[in-house]
XYZ file of N, CA and C in Angstrom:
210
model
N 14.832 -56.644 -48.675
C 15.880 -56.161 -47.801
C 15.395 -54.866 -47.141
N 15.537 -54.796 -45.826
C 15.120 -53.602 -45.108
C 16.219 -52.562 -45.161
N 15.798 -51.345 -45.382
C 16.738 -50.220 -45.405
C 16.599 -49.417 -44.125
N 17.739 -49.028 -43.567
C 17.695 -48.164 -42.395
C 17.484 -46.729 -42.861
N 17.037 -45.846 -41.990
C 16.825 -44.450 -42.391
C 18.083 -43.784 -42.938
N 19.221 -44.087 -42.338
C 20.465 -43.500 -42.834
C 20.795 -43.943 -44.247
N 20.513 -45.197 -44.566
C 20.753 -45.693 -45.919
C 19.824 -45.015 -46.919
N 18.587 -44.759 -46.511
C 17.656 -44.067 -47.410
C 18.133 -42.655 -47.720
N 18.591 -41.952 -46.697
C 19.073 -40.588 -46.904
C 20.342 -40.589 -47.749
N 21.248 -41.509 -47.493
C 22.477 -41.591 -48.279
C 22.164 -41.907 -49.743
N 21.202 -42.791 -49.979
C 20.799 -43.111 -51.347
C 20.183 -41.907 -52.038
N 19.356 -41.158 -51.312
C 18.754 -39.945 -51.886
C 19.832 -38.930 -52.250
N 20.858 -38.796 -51.410
C 21.943 -37.863 -51.716
C 22.735 -38.302 -52.942
N 22.988 -39.588 -53.068
C 23.712 -40.093 -54.237
C 22.911 -39.837 -55.506
N 21.618 -40.103 -55.457
C 20.768 -39.859 -56.626
C 20.746 -38.379 -56.969
N 20.683 -37.521 -55.943
C 20.689 -36.076 -56.174
C 21.975 -35.636 -56.863
N 23.121 -36.131 -56.392
C 24.392 -35.734 -57.001
C 24.561 -36.323 -58.400
N 23.941 -37.450 -58.679
C 23.926 -37.946 -60.059
C 23.136 -36.974 -60.950
N 22.065 -36.414 -60.403
C 21.311 -35.399 -61.142
C 22.146 -34.166 -61.413
N 22.936 -33.755 -60.433
C 23.831 -32.609 -60.634
C 24.848 -32.919 -61.722
N 25.379 -34.132 -61.718
C 26.326 -34.540 -62.757
C 25.681 -34.488 -64.138
N 24.434 -34.934 -64.223
C 23.732 -34.896 -65.511
C 23.526 -33.456 -65.978
N 23.253 -32.539 -65.041
C 23.110 -31.133 -65.423
C 24.431 -30.559 -65.922
N 25.525 -30.975 -65.325
C 26.839 -30.526 -65.794
C 27.102 -31.065 -67.201
N 26.757 -32.333 -67.421
C 26.949 -32.916 -68.748
C 26.028 -32.272 -69.786
N 24.893 -31.728 -69.349
C 23.972 -31.111 -70.300
C 24.511 -29.797 -70.846
N 25.574 -29.273 -70.244
C 26.168 -28.037 -70.749
C 26.765 -28.231 -72.142
N 26.959 -29.480 -72.532
C 27.495 -29.758 -73.866
C 26.438 -29.554 -74.948
N 25.205 -29.297 -74.554
C 24.147 -29.021 -75.519
C 23.207 -30.184 -75.752
N 23.418 -31.279 -75.095
C 22.565 -32.447 -75.265
C 21.409 -32.375 -74.265
N 20.210 -32.250 -74.757
C 19.057 -32.099 -73.864
C 18.659 -33.417 -73.203
N 19.196 -34.519 -73.669
C 18.914 -35.810 -73.043
C 19.332 -35.809 -71.575
N 20.485 -35.194 -71.295
C 20.990 -35.171 -69.936
C 20.095 -34.342 -69.019
N 19.445 -33.314 -69.556
C 18.519 -32.517 -68.751
C 17.325 -33.371 -68.343
N 16.823 -34.171 -69.273
C 15.697 -35.053 -68.955
C 16.087 -36.083 -67.895
N 17.265 -36.659 -68.038
C 17.723 -37.654 -67.062
C 17.936 -36.997 -65.698
N 18.487 -35.779 -65.692
C 18.688 -35.062 -64.432
C 17.354 -34.804 -63.745
N 16.333 -34.440 -64.506
C 15.011 -34.208 -63.932
C 14.467 -35.485 -63.289
N 14.666 -36.616 -63.947
C 14.213 -37.896 -63.396
C 14.971 -38.211 -62.102
N 16.280 -37.961 -62.085
C 17.059 -38.200 -60.874
C 16.605 -37.302 -59.733
N 16.356 -36.014 -60.038
C 15.916 -35.090 -58.990
C 14.557 -35.503 -58.432
N 13.662 -35.928 -59.299
C 12.346 -36.391 -58.829
C 12.483 -37.655 -57.979
N 13.348 -38.565 -58.394
C 13.571 -39.784 -57.620
C 14.161 -39.482 -56.246
N 15.125 -38.566 -56.198
C 15.718 -38.199 -54.916
C 14.692 -37.514 -54.018
N 13.845 -36.685 -54.602
C 12.808 -36.013 -53.824
C 11.796 -37.017 -53.270
N 11.371 -37.954 -54.105
C 10.419 -38.964 -53.636
C 11.020 -39.840 -52.540
N 12.291 -40.202 -52.692
C 12.945 -41.014 -51.670
C 13.096 -40.239 -50.364
N 13.413 -38.958 -50.449
C 13.525 -38.135 -49.246
C 12.175 -37.972 -48.565
N 11.109 -37.802 -49.351
C 9.763 -37.697 -48.769
C 9.378 -39.018 -48.101
N 9.695 -40.129 -48.729
C 9.423 -41.440 -48.133
C 10.168 -41.598 -46.805
N 11.432 -41.200 -46.810
C 12.219 -41.321 -45.579
C 11.662 -40.415 -44.489
N 11.167 -39.261 -44.875
C 10.653 -38.303 -43.898
C 9.304 -38.746 -43.334
N 8.398 -39.163 -44.209
C 7.042 -39.479 -43.768
C 6.901 -40.895 -43.202
N 7.544 -41.866 -43.828
C 7.354 -43.252 -43.407
C 8.384 -43.676 -42.359
N 9.625 -43.385 -42.619
C 10.694 -43.826 -41.720
C 10.988 -42.830 -40.605
N 10.394 -41.640 -40.656
C 10.562 -40.613 -39.619
C 12.030 -40.248 -39.399
N 12.766 -40.085 -40.500
C 14.198 -39.820 -40.418
C 14.473 -38.470 -39.783
N 13.732 -37.454 -40.179
C 14.051 -36.099 -39.759
C 13.487 -35.755 -38.387
N 12.884 -36.721 -37.701
C 12.382 -36.501 -36.356
C 13.362 -36.983 -35.296
N 14.496 -37.473 -35.699
C 15.488 -37.981 -34.753
C 16.333 -36.829 -34.213
N 17.239 -37.175 -33.310
C 18.094 -36.157 -32.701
C 18.943 -35.448 -33.748
N 19.566 -36.228 -34.594
C 20.451 -35.641 -35.595
C 20.467 -36.531 -36.831
N 20.315 -35.898 -37.974
C 20.341 -36.651 -39.227
C 21.726 -37.252 -39.455
N 22.764 -36.478 -39.124
C 24.124 -36.977 -39.307
C 24.368 -38.204 -38.425
N 23.834 -38.193 -37.217
C 23.975 -39.340 -36.325
C 23.314 -40.582 -36.929
N 22.186 -40.370 -37.617
C 21.489 -41.477 -38.253
C 22.305 -42.066 -39.401
N 22.962 -41.211 -40.150
C 23.749 -41.689 -41.286
C 25.008 -42.405 -40.796
N 25.665 -41.824 -39.801
C 26.923 -42.389 -39.318
C 26.685 -43.710 -38.597
N 25.547 -43.858 -37.930
C 25.295 -45.078 -37.170
C 25.113 -46.300 -38.062
N 24.842 -46.102 -39.355
C 24.687 -47.228 -40.272
C 26.055 -47.726 -40.623
């Protein structure tokens, strides 16, 4: 299945916010959530780099326009 640039950016944002949620859950003292958050942050970063370098997302007129057009 082909992904549009806006879908890639939206997916990266969702993964990033899941990482933030894991960091919030790690406040309970469970270090497992910190490890999972790190994996989510790395995944979101890799997806954003892929969207930037391969799909040329950030070279368009507006990133918001790309997301909304999907």
